[in-house]
């Protein structure tokens, strides 16, 4: 079967011939572009070592950071500062609980509902609104504190009435860092808590060993039962 000569096909064949491809790789894109009537663009030259070395100033980290050995981080889990503990902690070390309800500009109405329901039903210490991150909490939130006697009631109530919000429930012991990072319970999704810098209370300065809870609500609604 005979083939007719097509000048357009021949033109593209010439452009994509091995010699032409090598020309393009060598920076002849502008010349090739001129052959087909397209605008010519010159390839941007790579920065030379001299240009890279022309930056002035001194890095505060020095110039041997790639040779530093990898350190083993200090233990942050409670009781493991000097190896594994010999015995478990007593559950009576928990004196009370905090519940932190997290929200944002799209879910604050749900937080309002949970806050109202809580105050109506439980004798808790209800804190103020935190419209910005506060303490170790990295998003807006509100909190309420409650005694250990209410834990068997409030925890399942929050599980069923979270409205999909993230809730952190942590105990209050003499180790607030561990309370927030290692003894915590989460309702729905967990999120970061910036508690690594929290320290134990300064007993010599008169700080209480465990944060105290002072209920400030007056319940008026009976808790729903099946």
Coordinates of C-alpha atoms in Angstrom, one line a residue:
X1 CA 0.0 0.0 0.0
X2 CA 1.5 3.3 -1.1
X3 CA 1.8 6.2 1.2
X4 CA 1.4 9.8 0.2
X5 CA 3.9 12.4 1.4
X6 CA 2.6 14.6 4.1
X7 CA 4.7 17.7 4.8
X8 CA 3.2 18.2 8.2
X9 CA 4.1 14.7 9.3
X10 CA 7.6 15.2 7.9
X11 CA 7.9 18.4 9.8
X12 CA 7.1 16.7 13.2
X13 CA 9.3 13.8 12.3
X14 CA 12.2 16.2 11.8
X15 CA 11.5 17.9 15.1
X16 CA 11.5 14.6 17.0
X17 CA 14.4 13.1 15.3
X18 CA 17.3 11.9 17.5
X19 CA 19.4 14.9 16.4
X20 CA 16.6 17.3 17.2
X21 CA 15.9 15.7 20.6
X22 CA 19.6 16.1 21.5
X23 CA 19.4 19.7 20.4
X24 CA 16.4 20.3 22.7
X25 CA 18.3 18.6 25.6
X26 CA 21.3 20.9 25.0
X27 CA 19.2 24.0 25.4
X28 CA 18.0 24.5 21.8
X29 CA 14.3 24.8 22.8
X30 CA 14.2 28.4 21.6
X31 CA 15.5 27.4 18.1
X32 CA 13.0 24.5 17.9
X33 CA 10.2 26.7 19.0
X34 CA 11.1 29.2 16.2
X35 CA 10.8 26.4 13.6
X36 CA 7.1 25.8 14.4
X37 CA 6.2 29.4 14.9
X38 CA 5.8 29.2 18.7
X39 CA 7.2 31.7 21.1
X40 CA 10.8 31.0 22.1
X41 CA 11.5 30.4 25.8
X42 CA 15.1 30.1 27.1
X43 CA 15.6 27.5 29.8
X44 CA 16.5 29.1 33.2
X45 CA 20.1 28.5 34.0
X46 CA 20.9 26.4 37.1
X47 CA 22.5 28.4 39.9
X48 CA 26.2 28.1 40.0
X49 CA 28.1 27.0 43.1
X50 CA 29.5 30.5 43.4
X51 CA 26.0 32.0 43.5
X52 CA 24.9 29.5 46.2
X53 CA 28.0 30.3 48.3
X54 CA 27.4 34.0 48.0
X55 CA 24.9 34.0 50.9
X56 CA 26.2 35.8 53.9
X57 CA 25.5 35.2 57.6
X58 CA 26.0 32.4 60.0
X59 CA 23.5 29.6 60.9
X60 CA 22.8 29.6 64.7
X61 CA 22.9 25.8 64.5
X62 CA 26.5 25.6 63.3
X63 CA 27.9 23.6 60.4
X64 CA 28.3 20.1 61.8
X65 CA 24.6 19.2 62.4
X66 CA 24.8 16.2 60.0
X67 CA 27.4 14.5 62.2
X68 CA 25.5 14.8 65.5
X69 CA 24.6 11.5 67.2
X70 CA 21.0 10.7 67.6
X71 CA 20.1 11.1 71.3
X72 CA 17.7 8.9 73.2
X73 CA 14.9 11.1 74.5
X74 CA 14.2 11.2 78.2
X75 CA 11.3 9.1 79.5
X76 CA 8.1 11.1 79.8
X77 CA 5.8 8.3 80.8
X78 CA 5.0 8.4 84.6
X79 CA 6.9 6.0 86.7
X80 CA 9.4 5.2 84.0
X81 CA 12.0 7.9 84.6
X82 CA 14.3 5.3 86.1
X83 CA 13.0 2.1 84.4
X84 CA 9.7 0.3 84.7
X85 CA 7.8 0.7 88.0
X86 CA 7.9 -2.1 90.5
X87 CA 4.1 -1.9 91.3
X88 CA 1.0 -0.2 89.9
X89 CA -0.3 3.1 91.2
X90 CA -3.4 3.0 93.5
X91 CA -6.6 4.1 91.8
X92 CA -7.3 6.2 94.9
X93 CA -4.5 8.6 93.7
X94 CA -7.2 10.0 91.4
X95 CA -9.0 12.8 93.4
X96 CA -11.2 14.2 90.7
X97 CA -11.7 14.6 86.9
X98 CA -11.7 17.3 84.2
X99 CA -13.7 17.1 81.0
X100 CA -12.5 19.4 78.2
X101 CA -15.0 19.9 75.3
X102 CA -13.3 21.1 72.1
X103 CA -15.1 23.1 69.4
X104 CA -14.5 25.6 66.6
X105 CA -16.4 28.2 64.6
X106 CA -18.5 25.5 62.9
X107 CA -19.4 23.4 66.0
X108 CA -19.7 25.9 68.8
X109 CA -23.5 25.6 68.9
X110 CA -23.0 21.9 69.8
X111 CA -20.7 23.0 72.6
X112 CA -23.4 25.4 73.9
X113 CA -25.9 22.6 74.0
X114 CA -23.6 20.2 75.9
X115 CA -22.6 23.0 78.4
X116 CA -26.2 23.8 79.1
X117 CA -27.2 20.1 79.5
X118 CA -24.2 19.5 81.9
X119 CA -25.0 22.5 84.1
X120 CA -28.7 21.5 84.4
X121 CA -27.9 17.9 85.4
X122 CA -24.7 17.7 87.4
X123 CA -23.0 19.4 90.3
X124 CA -19.8 20.3 88.6
X125 CA -17.2 23.1 88.5
X126 CA -18.0 24.7 85.2
X127 CA -15.3 26.9 83.8
X128 CA -15.5 29.9 81.5
X129 CA -15.5 29.8 77.7
X130 CA -12.0 29.7 76.1
X131 CA -12.4 31.2 72.7
X132 CA -8.7 30.7 72.0
X133 CA -6.2 28.0 72.9
X134 CA -5.4 28.1 76.6
X135 CA -2.9 26.1 78.6
X136 CA -2.1 22.8 77.0
X137 CA -5.3 22.9 74.9
X138 CA -4.6 23.9 71.3
X139 CA -8.2 24.7 70.2
X140 CA -11.1 26.6 71.8
X141 CA -12.8 24.7 74.6
X142 CA -14.6 24.8 77.9
X143 CA -14.1 22.5 80.8
X144 CA -15.9 21.2 83.8
X145 CA -14.5 19.4 86.8
X146 CA -16.3 16.7 88.9
X147 CA -15.6 14.3 91.7
X148 CA -14.8 10.6 91.5
X149 CA -18.2 9.8 92.7
X150 CA -19.7 11.2 89.5
X151 CA -17.2 9.5 87.1
X152 CA -19.4 6.3 86.6
X153 CA -22.3 8.5 85.6
X154 CA -20.7 11.4 83.6
X155 CA -18.4 9.4 81.5
X156 CA -21.1 7.2 79.8
X157 CA -23.3 10.3 79.6
X158 CA -20.7 12.2 77.7
X159 CA -20.2 9.2 75.4
X160 CA -23.9 9.3 74.5
X161 CA -24.2 13.1 74.4
X162 CA -21.0 14.4 72.8
X163 CA -22.8 15.4 69.6
X164 CA -19.7 14.3 67.7
X165 CA -17.4 16.8 69.5
X166 CA -13.9 15.8 70.7
X167 CA -13.8 15.5 74.5
X168 CA -10.8 14.9 76.7
X169 CA -11.5 13.4 80.1
X170 CA -8.5 13.2 82.4
X171 CA -8.0 12.4 86.1
X172 CA -6.4 14.8 88.6
X173 CA -3.5 13.3 90.4
X174 CA -0.2 14.9 91.6
X175 CA 1.2 14.6 88.0
X176 CA -0.7 17.0 85.7
X177 CA 1.5 16.1 82.7
X178 CA 0.7 12.4 83.0
X179 CA -2.9 13.3 83.7
X180 CA -3.2 15.0 80.3
X181 CA -0.9 12.8 78.2
X182 CA -1.0 9.2 79.6
X183 CA -4.0 8.8 81.9
X184 CA -6.5 10.5 79.6
X185 CA -9.6 9.1 78.0
X186 CA -11.0 10.4 74.7
X187 CA -14.6 10.6 73.5
X188 CA -14.6 10.5 69.7
X189 CA -11.3 11.6 68.0
X190 CA -8.2 12.5 70.0
X191 CA -6.2 15.7 69.2
X192 CA -2.8 17.1 70.2
X193 CA -2.4 18.3 73.8
X194 CA 0.6 20.5 74.5
X195 CA 1.3 19.2 78.0
X196 CA 4.9 18.2 78.0
X197 CA 6.1 21.2 79.9
X198 CA 3.5 20.8 82.7
X199 CA 5.2 20.2 86.1
X200 CA 4.1 18.8 89.4
X201 CA 2.8 21.2 92.0
X202 CA 5.3 23.1 94.1
X203 CA 4.4 21.9 97.5
X204 CA 7.0 24.1 99.2
X205 CA 5.3 27.1 97.7
X206 CA 2.0 26.1 99.1
X207 CA 0.4 24.7 95.9
X208 CA -2.0 21.9 96.6
X209 CA -0.8 18.4 95.6
X210 CA -3.9 17.9 93.5
X211 CA -6.1 20.5 91.8
X212 CA -9.2 21.1 93.9
X213 CA -12.7 21.0 92.5
X214 CA -15.4 23.4 93.8
X215 CA -18.8 22.8 92.2
X216 CA -20.6 26.0 91.1
X217 CA -23.7 24.6 89.3
X218 CA -27.1 23.9 90.8
X219 CA -28.7 21.0 88.9
X220 CA -32.5 21.3 88.2
X221 CA -33.1 18.5 85.7
X222 CA -33.2 14.8 86.5
X223 CA -30.8 12.6 84.5
X224 CA -32.6 10.7 81.8
X225 CA -33.0 6.9 82.5
X226 CA -34.5 4.2 80.3

